[in-house]
C-alpha cells in the first residue's frame, strides 16, 4: 500500500491548475479526440491512456487490421493534440458516443488502456446499448479506492480540487515529474523513451483535468448497467516489492464486483501490457473476441 500511495502522489504531480475563462475560450470548439482508421472488418475502437498517443496501439493494430477496422483515438491535449476545456473525460465520453452513432458502428469492440479503460467503462455504463465487447487494460472503475479503502467521490473530490488548483507546473516540470511514474510502468528502455516522447508534447493542463476526473468519478456502482461482455487485464509486477499478487488481484476483483459477465486475467507485466508482453496480450484479445460471452 505504501507503493500505491507513492504512485498516486507522483500521478497527482502531473496535475495543474484548472484553465481560466480565457484559456477555456481559446480551447473551445476543438475536437476532444483525433481518430486514425486502419483495416477492414468489424469495428474496434482503441483508446490510449494518460498523455499517450494512439500510436501506443500500433502493434495491436498491425495484429488486428486484417480482420477488424481499427479506430484509434488520441485524446485532446495528449501527444501534441490541442486540449479542450473541462469537463474533459465527460466530453470525450459524449463525443465518442456521437462518433459511434455518426459512423454507424455496429456495437464496436472497445479496447482501452488505463485512462482509456476508464473511458470505455464510463461509455458502456452511460450508453449500454452502444458498444460491443470491452477489453479493459489495467484500469479501475475508481482509482482512489485502490489506495484509500472507504474512499468515495465526495470524500476525494476536495483533495482532487486542491491538488489541481495548487499544482501549476511548466511543461519541463511536467516532463520531469512524469519520468519516475513512466519508468515504473514499462520495462524496456526503448518503450520508456517512446512514451516520454508523447509526454513531452502533452499539455499539462489536459493531464491535470484528466487526473481530476479520474479521482472524482466513481464508476463502481455504475458498471452494473454495462451489458457488454468484458475482459479485464490486470498487472502486478510493478508492485511486487510492496504487495503480493493475490493482494493486487483482490483489489481489482473487488472493484469489478458489480460488473456482470466479466473475466479478469492477471498479466505478468508492468502497466503497459501490450509493450511488455505483446504476444500474451494478443492471445488474450484473440481468445476473448472469438468467444466474448463465455467466461
PDB file of C-alpha atoms in Angstrom:
ATOM      1  CA  UNK A   1       0.000   0.000   0.000  1.00  0.00           C
ATOM      2  CA  UNK A   2       2.946   2.306   0.599  1.00  0.00           C
ATOM      3  CA  UNK A   3       3.879   1.869  -3.051  1.00  0.00           C
ATOM      4  CA  UNK A   4       0.332   2.618  -4.229  1.00  0.00           C
ATOM      5  CA  UNK A   5       0.251   5.839  -2.216  1.00  0.00           C
ATOM      6  CA  UNK A   6       3.625   6.906  -3.599  1.00  0.00           C
ATOM      7  CA  UNK A   7       2.479   6.149  -7.136  1.00  0.00           C
ATOM      8  CA  UNK A   8      -0.668   8.238  -6.762  1.00  0.00           C
ATOM      9  CA  UNK A   9       1.272  11.165  -5.332  1.00  0.00           C
ATOM     10  CA  UNK A  10       3.504  11.013  -8.398  1.00  0.00           C
ATOM     11  CA  UNK A  11       0.463  10.835 -10.647  1.00  0.00           C
ATOM     12  CA  UNK A  12      -1.100  13.826  -8.955  1.00  0.00           C
ATOM     13  CA  UNK A  13       2.099  15.791  -9.527  1.00  0.00           C
ATOM     14  CA  UNK A  14       1.113  15.736 -13.202  1.00  0.00           C
ATOM     15  CA  UNK A  15      -1.958  17.810 -12.403  1.00  0.00           C
ATOM     16  CA  UNK A  16      -2.080  21.566 -12.705  1.00  0.00           C
ATOM     17  CA  UNK A  17      -4.457  24.478 -12.390  1.00  0.00           C
ATOM     18  CA  UNK A  18      -7.890  24.477 -13.966  1.00  0.00           C
ATOM     19  CA  UNK A  19      -7.966  26.604 -17.164  1.00  0.00           C
ATOM     20  CA  UNK A  20      -9.265  30.114 -16.632  1.00  0.00           C
ATOM     21  CA  UNK A  21     -12.032  31.594 -18.762  1.00  0.00           C
ATOM     22  CA  UNK A  22      -9.696  32.969 -21.425  1.00  0.00           C
ATOM     23  CA  UNK A  23      -7.833  29.683 -21.729  1.00  0.00           C
ATOM     24  CA  UNK A  24     -11.096  27.758 -21.949  1.00  0.00           C
ATOM     25  CA  UNK A  25     -12.409  30.055 -24.673  1.00  0.00           C
ATOM     26  CA  UNK A  26      -9.209  29.568 -26.642  1.00  0.00           C
ATOM     27  CA  UNK A  27      -9.607  25.777 -26.466  1.00  0.00           C
ATOM     28  CA  UNK A  28     -13.368  25.714 -27.134  1.00  0.00           C
ATOM     29  CA  UNK A  29     -14.544  24.184 -30.376  1.00  0.00           C
ATOM     30  CA  UNK A  30     -11.579  21.856 -30.765  1.00  0.00           C
ATOM     31  CA  UNK A  31     -12.270  18.129 -31.114  1.00  0.00           C
ATOM     32  CA  UNK A  32     -11.975  16.010 -27.995  1.00  0.00           C
ATOM     33  CA  UNK A  33     -10.032  13.357 -29.881  1.00  0.00           C
ATOM     34  CA  UNK A  34      -8.367  12.612 -33.210  1.00  0.00           C
ATOM     35  CA  UNK A  35      -9.097   9.319 -34.991  1.00  0.00           C
ATOM     36  CA  UNK A  36      -6.973   7.185 -37.297  1.00  0.00           C
ATOM     37  CA  UNK A  37      -8.814   4.364 -39.098  1.00  0.00           C
ATOM     38  CA  UNK A  38      -6.934   1.290 -40.340  1.00  0.00           C
ATOM     39  CA  UNK A  39      -8.035  -2.096 -41.654  1.00  0.00           C
ATOM     40  CA  UNK A  40     -11.310  -3.725 -42.696  1.00  0.00           C
ATOM     41  CA  UNK A  41     -13.921  -5.749 -40.884  1.00  0.00           C
ATOM     42  CA  UNK A  42     -15.870  -5.430 -37.662  1.00  0.00           C
ATOM     43  CA  UNK A  43     -15.124  -2.153 -35.862  1.00  0.00           C
ATOM     44  CA  UNK A  44     -12.773  -1.833 -32.894  1.00  0.00           C
ATOM     45  CA  UNK A  45     -12.153   1.433 -31.037  1.00  0.00           C
ATOM     46  CA  UNK A  46      -8.793   1.693 -29.239  1.00  0.00           C
ATOM     47  CA  UNK A  47      -8.283   4.334 -26.541  1.00  0.00           C
ATOM     48  CA  UNK A  48      -4.839   5.140 -25.086  1.00  0.00           C
ATOM     49  CA  UNK A  49      -4.029   6.226 -21.552  1.00  0.00           C
ATOM     50  CA  UNK A  50      -2.811   9.440 -19.942  1.00  0.00           C
ATOM     51  CA  UNK A  51      -0.513  11.519 -22.159  1.00  0.00           C
ATOM     52  CA  UNK A  52      -0.227   8.748 -24.753  1.00  0.00           C
ATOM     53  CA  UNK A  53      -0.619   8.890 -28.500  1.00  0.00           C
ATOM     54  CA  UNK A  54      -2.855   6.459 -30.301  1.00  0.00           C
ATOM     55  CA  UNK A  55       0.438   5.064 -31.611  1.00  0.00           C
ATOM     56  CA  UNK A  56       0.616   3.101 -28.357  1.00  0.00           C
ATOM     57  CA  UNK A  57      -1.684   0.682 -30.224  1.00  0.00           C
ATOM     58  CA  UNK A  58       0.463   0.336 -33.380  1.00  0.00           C
ATOM     59  CA  UNK A  59       1.415  -3.271 -32.650  1.00  0.00           C
ATOM     60  CA  UNK A  60      -2.151  -4.159 -31.745  1.00  0.00           C
ATOM     61  CA  UNK A  61      -3.486  -2.583 -34.937  1.00  0.00           C
ATOM     62  CA  UNK A  62      -0.924  -4.483 -37.005  1.00  0.00           C
ATOM     63  CA  UNK A  63      -2.152  -7.675 -35.351  1.00  0.00           C
ATOM     64  CA  UNK A  64      -5.867  -6.918 -35.854  1.00  0.00           C
ATOM     65  CA  UNK A  65      -6.123  -4.939 -39.098  1.00  0.00           C
ATOM     66  CA  UNK A  66      -6.673  -7.899 -41.437  1.00  0.00           C
ATOM     67  CA  UNK A  67      -9.876  -8.837 -39.642  1.00  0.00           C
ATOM     68  CA  UNK A  68     -11.029  -5.627 -37.964  1.00  0.00           C
ATOM     69  CA  UNK A  69     -11.458  -1.975 -38.796  1.00  0.00           C
ATOM     70  CA  UNK A  70      -9.431  -0.207 -36.099  1.00  0.00           C
ATOM     71  CA  UNK A  71     -10.480   3.282 -34.979  1.00  0.00           C
ATOM     72  CA  UNK A  72      -7.528   4.569 -32.944  1.00  0.00           C
ATOM     73  CA  UNK A  73      -8.044   7.642 -30.764  1.00  0.00           C
ATOM     74  CA  UNK A  74      -5.579  10.234 -29.487  1.00  0.00           C
ATOM     75  CA  UNK A  75      -7.272  12.344 -26.832  1.00  0.00           C
ATOM     76  CA  UNK A  76      -7.266  16.139 -26.799  1.00  0.00           C
ATOM     77  CA  UNK A  77      -4.229  17.664 -25.125  1.00  0.00           C
ATOM     78  CA  UNK A  78      -2.182  14.471 -25.310  1.00  0.00           C
ATOM     79  CA  UNK A  79       0.827  13.817 -27.568  1.00  0.00           C
ATOM     80  CA  UNK A  80       0.565  17.091 -29.454  1.00  0.00           C
ATOM     81  CA  UNK A  81      -3.215  17.311 -29.833  1.00  0.00           C
ATOM     82  CA  UNK A  82      -4.861  20.651 -28.867  1.00  0.00           C
ATOM     83  CA  UNK A  83      -6.522  20.471 -25.489  1.00  0.00           C
ATOM     84  CA  UNK A  84     -10.187  21.166 -24.705  1.00  0.00           C
ATOM     85  CA  UNK A  85     -11.727  22.813 -21.643  1.00  0.00           C
ATOM     86  CA  UNK A  86     -13.069  20.838 -18.710  1.00  0.00           C
ATOM     87  CA  UNK A  87     -15.029  18.680 -18.154  1.00  0.00           C
ATOM     88  CA  UNK A  88     -12.514  16.645 -20.129  1.00  0.00           C
ATOM     89  CA  UNK A  89     -13.415  12.964 -19.838  1.00  0.00           C
ATOM     90  CA  UNK A  90     -17.166  13.552 -19.832  1.00  0.00           C
ATOM     91  CA  UNK A  91     -16.803  15.483 -23.091  1.00  0.00           C
ATOM     92  CA  UNK A  92     -14.747  12.666 -24.604  1.00  0.00           C
ATOM     93  CA  UNK A  93     -17.339  10.125 -23.470  1.00  0.00           C
ATOM     94  CA  UNK A  94     -20.188  12.069 -25.066  1.00  0.00           C
ATOM     95  CA  UNK A  95     -18.249  12.740 -28.271  1.00  0.00           C
ATOM     96  CA  UNK A  96     -17.282   9.076 -28.550  1.00  0.00           C
ATOM     97  CA  UNK A  97     -20.924   8.053 -28.276  1.00  0.00           C
ATOM     98  CA  UNK A  98     -21.752  10.560 -31.021  1.00  0.00           C
ATOM     99  CA  UNK A  99     -18.891   9.220 -33.161  1.00  0.00           C
ATOM    100  CA  UNK A 100     -20.184   5.652 -32.871  1.00  0.00           C
ATOM    101  CA  UNK A 101     -23.658   6.791 -33.944  1.00  0.00           C
ATOM    102  CA  UNK A 102     -22.458   9.111 -36.725  1.00  0.00           C
ATOM    103  CA  UNK A 103     -20.145   6.480 -38.187  1.00  0.00           C
ATOM    104  CA  UNK A 104     -22.893   3.850 -37.813  1.00  0.00           C
ATOM    105  CA  UNK A 105     -20.524   1.493 -35.990  1.00  0.00           C
ATOM    106  CA  UNK A 106     -22.459  -1.618 -35.011  1.00  0.00           C
ATOM    107  CA  UNK A 107     -21.607  -2.480 -31.390  1.00  0.00           C
ATOM    108  CA  UNK A 108     -17.869  -1.837 -31.775  1.00  0.00           C
ATOM    109  CA  UNK A 109     -15.385  -3.616 -29.586  1.00  0.00           C
ATOM    110  CA  UNK A 110     -13.692  -1.077 -27.320  1.00  0.00           C
ATOM    111  CA  UNK A 111     -10.158  -1.625 -26.051  1.00  0.00           C
ATOM    112  CA  UNK A 112      -8.949   0.908 -23.503  1.00  0.00           C
ATOM    113  CA  UNK A 113      -5.674   1.165 -21.615  1.00  0.00           C
ATOM    114  CA  UNK A 114      -5.560   2.837 -18.198  1.00  0.00           C
ATOM    115  CA  UNK A 115      -7.410   6.167 -18.630  1.00  0.00           C
ATOM    116  CA  UNK A 116      -8.758   4.720 -21.882  1.00  0.00           C
ATOM    117  CA  UNK A 117     -10.135   1.739 -19.974  1.00  0.00           C
ATOM    118  CA  UNK A 118     -11.919   4.079 -17.579  1.00  0.00           C
ATOM    119  CA  UNK A 119     -13.465   5.873 -20.563  1.00  0.00           C
ATOM    120  CA  UNK A 120     -14.589   2.564 -22.070  1.00  0.00           C
ATOM    121  CA  UNK A 121     -16.304   1.616 -18.801  1.00  0.00           C
ATOM    122  CA  UNK A 122     -17.950   5.033 -18.468  1.00  0.00           C
ATOM    123  CA  UNK A 123     -19.273   4.959 -22.037  1.00  0.00           C
ATOM    124  CA  UNK A 124     -20.614   1.420 -21.632  1.00  0.00           C
ATOM    125  CA  UNK A 125     -22.320   2.312 -18.346  1.00  0.00           C
ATOM    126  CA  UNK A 126     -23.796   5.555 -19.710  1.00  0.00           C
ATOM    127  CA  UNK A 127     -24.829   4.163 -23.134  1.00  0.00           C
ATOM    128  CA  UNK A 128     -25.056   0.397 -22.557  1.00  0.00           C
ATOM    129  CA  UNK A 129     -26.640  -0.352 -25.941  1.00  0.00           C
ATOM    130  CA  UNK A 130     -23.831   1.264 -27.996  1.00  0.00           C
ATOM    131  CA  UNK A 131     -20.667  -0.820 -27.502  1.00  0.00           C
ATOM    132  CA  UNK A 132     -19.912  -4.446 -28.081  1.00  0.00           C
ATOM    133  CA  UNK A 133     -17.347  -6.369 -26.026  1.00  0.00           C
ATOM    134  CA  UNK A 134     -14.957  -4.403 -23.818  1.00  0.00           C
ATOM    135  CA  UNK A 135     -11.274  -5.095 -23.171  1.00  0.00           C
ATOM    136  CA  UNK A 136     -10.052  -3.083 -20.180  1.00  0.00           C
ATOM    137  CA  UNK A 137      -6.264  -2.972 -19.903  1.00  0.00           C
ATOM    138  CA  UNK A 138      -5.048  -2.282 -16.350  1.00  0.00           C
ATOM    139  CA  UNK A 139      -7.745   0.164 -15.338  1.00  0.00           C
ATOM    140  CA  UNK A 140     -10.153   0.525 -12.422  1.00  0.00           C
ATOM    141  CA  UNK A 141     -13.653   1.975 -12.008  1.00  0.00           C
ATOM    142  CA  UNK A 142     -12.437   4.179  -9.111  1.00  0.00           C
ATOM    143  CA  UNK A 143      -8.697   4.752  -8.811  1.00  0.00           C
ATOM    144  CA  UNK A 144      -8.596   6.305  -5.304  1.00  0.00           C
ATOM    145  CA  UNK A 145     -10.141   3.225  -3.704  1.00  0.00           C
ATOM    146  CA  UNK A 146      -7.069   1.209  -4.706  1.00  0.00           C
ATOM    147  CA  UNK A 147      -5.029   3.028  -2.063  1.00  0.00           C
ATOM    148  CA  UNK A 148      -7.705   4.647   0.168  1.00  0.00           C
ATOM    149  CA  UNK A 149     -10.194   1.994   1.354  1.00  0.00           C
ATOM    150  CA  UNK A 150     -13.564   3.563   2.018  1.00  0.00           C
ATOM    151  CA  UNK A 151     -12.949   6.483  -0.348  1.00  0.00           C
ATOM    152  CA  UNK A 152     -15.916   7.935  -2.217  1.00  0.00           C
ATOM    153  CA  UNK A 153     -16.168  10.506  -4.995  1.00  0.00           C
ATOM    154  CA  UNK A 154     -17.395  13.069  -2.469  1.00  0.00           C
ATOM    155  CA  UNK A 155     -14.640  12.474   0.085  1.00  0.00           C
ATOM    156  CA  UNK A 156     -11.900  12.528  -2.569  1.00  0.00           C
ATOM    157  CA  UNK A 157     -13.135  15.470  -4.636  1.00  0.00           C
ATOM    158  CA  UNK A 158     -11.895  18.251  -2.315  1.00  0.00           C
ATOM    159  CA  UNK A 159      -8.417  16.720  -2.344  1.00  0.00           C
ATOM    160  CA  UNK A 160      -8.506  16.427  -6.135  1.00  0.00           C
ATOM    161  CA  UNK A 161      -9.620  20.060  -6.477  1.00  0.00           C
ATOM    162  CA  UNK A 162      -6.957  21.277  -4.069  1.00  0.00           C
ATOM    163  CA  UNK A 163      -4.230  19.341  -5.837  1.00  0.00           C
ATOM    164  CA  UNK A 164      -5.274  20.622  -9.258  1.00  0.00           C
ATOM    165  CA  UNK A 165      -5.536  24.213  -8.057  1.00  0.00           C
ATOM    166  CA  UNK A 166      -2.170  24.134  -6.325  1.00  0.00           C
ATOM    167  CA  UNK A 167      -0.026  22.214  -8.826  1.00  0.00           C
ATOM    168  CA  UNK A 168       0.666  24.682 -11.622  1.00  0.00           C
ATOM    169  CA  UNK A 169       3.695  23.394 -13.492  1.00  0.00           C
ATOM    170  CA  UNK A 170       5.609  24.273 -16.617  1.00  0.00           C
ATOM    171  CA  UNK A 171       5.943  21.719 -19.379  1.00  0.00           C
ATOM    172  CA  UNK A 172       9.578  20.939 -18.435  1.00  0.00           C
ATOM    173  CA  UNK A 173       8.434  20.315 -14.854  1.00  0.00           C
ATOM    174  CA  UNK A 174       5.616  18.142 -16.139  1.00  0.00           C
ATOM    175  CA  UNK A 175       8.091  16.032 -18.117  1.00  0.00           C
ATOM    176  CA  UNK A 176      10.440  15.737 -15.135  1.00  0.00           C
ATOM    177  CA  UNK A 177       7.591  14.755 -12.797  1.00  0.00           C
ATOM    178  CA  UNK A 178       6.370  12.148 -15.278  1.00  0.00           C
ATOM    179  CA  UNK A 179       9.649  10.300 -15.645  1.00  0.00           C
ATOM    180  CA  UNK A 180       9.619   8.196 -12.437  1.00  0.00           C
ATOM    181  CA  UNK A 181       5.989   7.274 -12.987  1.00  0.00           C
ATOM    182  CA  UNK A 182       6.597   6.157 -16.567  1.00  0.00           C
ATOM    183  CA  UNK A 183       9.725   4.180 -15.578  1.00  0.00           C
ATOM    184  CA  UNK A 184       7.584   2.220 -13.141  1.00  0.00           C
ATOM    185  CA  UNK A 185       5.020   1.402 -15.842  1.00  0.00           C
ATOM    186  CA  UNK A 186       7.159  -0.186 -18.579  1.00  0.00           C
ATOM    187  CA  UNK A 187      10.187  -2.486 -18.734  1.00  0.00           C
ATOM    188  CA  UNK A 188      12.183  -1.848 -21.912  1.00  0.00           C
ATOM    189  CA  UNK A 189      14.196   1.417 -22.249  1.00  0.00           C
ATOM    190  CA  UNK A 190      13.037   1.910 -25.849  1.00  0.00           C
ATOM    191  CA  UNK A 191       9.409   1.788 -24.721  1.00  0.00           C
ATOM    192  CA  UNK A 192      10.151   4.269 -21.929  1.00  0.00           C
ATOM    193  CA  UNK A 193      11.689   6.657 -24.471  1.00  0.00           C
ATOM    194  CA  UNK A 194       8.693   6.302 -26.775  1.00  0.00           C
ATOM    195  CA  UNK A 195       6.198   7.078 -24.027  1.00  0.00           C
ATOM    196  CA  UNK A 196       8.251  10.049 -22.861  1.00  0.00           C
ATOM    197  CA  UNK A 197       8.238  11.432 -26.421  1.00  0.00           C
ATOM    198  CA  UNK A 198       4.447  11.665 -26.090  1.00  0.00           C
ATOM    199  CA  UNK A 199       4.633  13.136 -22.595  1.00  0.00           C
ATOM    200  CA  UNK A 200       6.905  15.900 -23.908  1.00  0.00           C
ATOM    201  CA  UNK A 201       4.173  17.076 -26.302  1.00  0.00           C
ATOM    202  CA  UNK A 202       1.286  16.709 -23.845  1.00  0.00           C
ATOM    203  CA  UNK A 203      -0.403  19.804 -22.429  1.00  0.00           C
ATOM    204  CA  UNK A 204      -0.075  19.700 -18.612  1.00  0.00           C
ATOM    205  CA  UNK A 205      -3.499  21.331 -18.283  1.00  0.00           C
ATOM    206  CA  UNK A 206      -5.093  18.425 -20.130  1.00  0.00           C
ATOM    207  CA  UNK A 207      -3.265  15.900 -17.952  1.00  0.00           C
ATOM    208  CA  UNK A 208      -4.388  17.777 -14.836  1.00  0.00           C
ATOM    209  CA  UNK A 209      -8.016  17.754 -15.943  1.00  0.00           C
ATOM    210  CA  UNK A 210      -7.795  14.043 -16.737  1.00  0.00           C
ATOM    211  CA  UNK A 211      -6.352  13.203 -13.321  1.00  0.00           C
ATOM    212  CA  UNK A 212      -9.032  15.282 -11.614  1.00  0.00           C
ATOM    213  CA  UNK A 213     -11.742  13.397 -13.481  1.00  0.00           C
ATOM    214  CA  UNK A 214     -10.222  10.015 -12.604  1.00  0.00           C
ATOM    215  CA  UNK A 215     -10.189  10.923  -8.923  1.00  0.00           C
ATOM    216  CA  UNK A 216     -13.658  12.466  -8.731  1.00  0.00           C
ATOM    217  CA  UNK A 217     -15.710   9.950 -10.746  1.00  0.00           C
ATOM    218  CA  UNK A 218     -16.648   6.632  -9.104  1.00  0.00           C
ATOM    219  CA  UNK A 219     -17.962   4.038 -11.571  1.00  0.00           C
ATOM    220  CA  UNK A 220     -18.085   1.051  -9.200  1.00  0.00           C
ATOM    221  CA  UNK A 221     -21.868   1.167  -8.935  1.00  0.00           C
ATOM    222  CA  UNK A 222     -22.474   2.394 -12.478  1.00  0.00           C
ATOM    223  CA  UNK A 223     -20.755  -0.570 -14.128  1.00  0.00           C
ATOM    224  CA  UNK A 224     -23.698  -2.736 -13.094  1.00  0.00           C
ATOM    225  CA  UNK A 225     -25.551  -1.182 -16.063  1.00  0.00           C
ATOM    226  CA  UNK A 226     -22.986  -2.448 -18.573  1.00  0.00           C
ATOM    227  CA  UNK A 227     -24.373  -5.065 -20.963  1.00  0.00           C
ATOM    228  CA  UNK A 228     -21.125  -5.805 -22.789  1.00  0.00           C
ATOM    229  CA  UNK A 229     -19.088  -8.924 -22.046  1.00  0.00           C
ATOM    230  CA  UNK A 230     -15.863  -7.616 -20.564  1.00  0.00           C
ATOM    231  CA  UNK A 231     -12.268  -8.787 -20.308  1.00  0.00           C
ATOM    232  CA  UNK A 232     -10.173  -7.042 -17.652  1.00  0.00           C
ATOM    233  CA  UNK A 233      -6.390  -7.484 -17.849  1.00  0.00           C
ATOM    234  CA  UNK A 234      -4.627  -6.532 -14.627  1.00  0.00           C
ATOM    235  CA  UNK A 235      -0.943  -6.218 -13.720  1.00  0.00           C
ATOM    236  CA  UNK A 236       1.048  -6.645 -10.541  1.00  0.00           C
ATOM    237  CA  UNK A 237       4.797  -6.916 -11.328  1.00  0.00           C
ATOM    238  CA  UNK A 238       5.440  -3.211 -10.692  1.00  0.00           C
ATOM    239  CA  UNK A 239       4.057  -3.700  -7.169  1.00  0.00           C
ATOM    240  CA  UNK A 240       5.854  -6.955  -6.306  1.00  0.00           C
ATOM    241  CA  UNK A 241       8.173  -5.347  -3.744  1.00  0.00           C
ATOM    242  CA  UNK A 242       5.198  -3.882  -1.897  1.00  0.00           C
ATOM    243  CA  UNK A 243       2.170  -6.126  -2.453  1.00  0.00           C
ATOM    244  CA  UNK A 244       1.622  -9.809  -3.138  1.00  0.00           C
ATOM    245  CA  UNK A 245      -0.008 -10.830  -6.406  1.00  0.00           C
ATOM    246  CA  UNK A 246      -3.074 -12.064  -4.525  1.00  0.00           C
ATOM    247  CA  UNK A 247      -3.490  -8.712  -2.776  1.00  0.00           C
ATOM    248  CA  UNK A 248      -3.318  -6.749  -6.037  1.00  0.00           C
ATOM    249  CA  UNK A 249      -5.705  -9.129  -7.786  1.00  0.00           C
ATOM    250  CA  UNK A 250      -8.090  -8.967  -4.858  1.00  0.00           C
ATOM    251  CA  UNK A 251      -8.283  -5.173  -5.037  1.00  0.00           C
ATOM    252  CA  UNK A 252      -9.042  -5.393  -8.763  1.00  0.00           C
ATOM    253  CA  UNK A 253     -11.746  -8.040  -8.334  1.00  0.00           C
ATOM    254  CA  UNK A 254     -13.396  -6.033  -5.538  1.00  0.00           C
ATOM    255  CA  UNK A 255     -13.802  -3.010  -7.798  1.00  0.00           C
ATOM    256  CA  UNK A 256     -15.455  -5.070 -10.534  1.00  0.00           C
ATOM    257  CA  UNK A 257     -17.931  -6.860  -8.267  1.00  0.00           C
ATOM    258  CA  UNK A 258     -20.963  -5.162  -9.865  1.00  0.00           C
ATOM    259  CA  UNK A 259     -19.928  -5.885 -13.466  1.00  0.00           C
ATOM    260  CA  UNK A 260     -21.756  -8.900 -14.854  1.00  0.00           C
ATOM    261  CA  UNK A 261     -20.147 -11.179 -17.468  1.00  0.00           C
ATOM    262  CA  UNK A 262     -16.650 -10.020 -16.572  1.00  0.00           C
ATOM    263  CA  UNK A 263     -13.484 -12.088 -16.892  1.00  0.00           C
ATOM    264  CA  UNK A 264     -10.373 -10.905 -15.017  1.00  0.00           C
ATOM    265  CA  UNK A 265      -6.909 -12.154 -16.022  1.00  0.00           C
ATOM    266  CA  UNK A 266      -3.625 -11.080 -14.419  1.00  0.00           C
ATOM    267  CA  UNK A 267      -0.601 -10.382 -16.620  1.00  0.00           C
ATOM    268  CA  UNK A 268       2.985 -10.942 -15.508  1.00  0.00           C
ATOM    269  CA  UNK A 269       3.973  -7.469 -16.730  1.00  0.00           C
ATOM    270  CA  UNK A 270       4.049  -3.832 -15.823  1.00  0.00           C
ATOM    271  CA  UNK A 271       1.296  -1.356 -16.704  1.00  0.00           C
ATOM    272  CA  UNK A 272       1.880  -1.281 -20.483  1.00  0.00           C
ATOM    273  CA  UNK A 273       0.978  -4.929 -21.100  1.00  0.00           C
ATOM    274  CA  UNK A 274       0.937  -4.515 -24.880  1.00  0.00           C
ATOM    275  CA  UNK A 275       4.588  -3.325 -24.762  1.00  0.00           C
ATOM    276  CA  UNK A 276       5.946  -5.690 -22.121  1.00  0.00           C
ATOM    277  CA  UNK A 277       4.413  -8.910 -23.487  1.00  0.00           C
ATOM    278  CA  UNK A 278       2.645  -8.253 -26.795  1.00  0.00           C
ATOM    279  CA  UNK A 279       2.217 -11.898 -27.747  1.00  0.00           C
ATOM    280  CA  UNK A 280       0.467 -12.738 -24.471  1.00  0.00           C
ATOM    281  CA  UNK A 281      -1.692  -9.642 -24.912  1.00  0.00           C
ATOM    282  CA  UNK A 282      -2.707 -10.588 -28.457  1.00  0.00           C
ATOM    283  CA  UNK A 283      -3.519 -14.131 -27.337  1.00  0.00           C
ATOM    284  CA  UNK A 284      -5.845 -12.808 -24.650  1.00  0.00           C
ATOM    285  CA  UNK A 285      -7.532 -10.411 -27.092  1.00  0.00           C
ATOM    286  CA  UNK A 286      -7.962 -13.062 -29.779  1.00  0.00           C
ATOM    287  CA  UNK A 287      -9.363 -15.694 -27.405  1.00  0.00           C
ATOM    288  CA  UNK A 288     -11.825 -13.237 -25.871  1.00  0.00           C
ATOM    289  CA  UNK A 289     -13.057 -11.841 -29.184  1.00  0.00           C
ATOM    290  CA  UNK A 290     -13.543 -15.353 -30.542  1.00  0.00           C
ATOM    291  CA  UNK A 291     -15.996 -16.129 -27.702  1.00  0.00           C
ATOM    292  CA  UNK A 292     -16.680 -12.860 -25.849  1.00  0.00           C
ATOM    293  CA  UNK A 293     -19.739 -14.096 -23.966  1.00  0.00           C
ATOM    294  CA  UNK A 294     -18.007 -17.041 -22.310  1.00  0.00           C
ATOM    295  CA  UNK A 295     -16.034 -16.605 -19.118  1.00  0.00           C
TER     296      UNK A 295
END
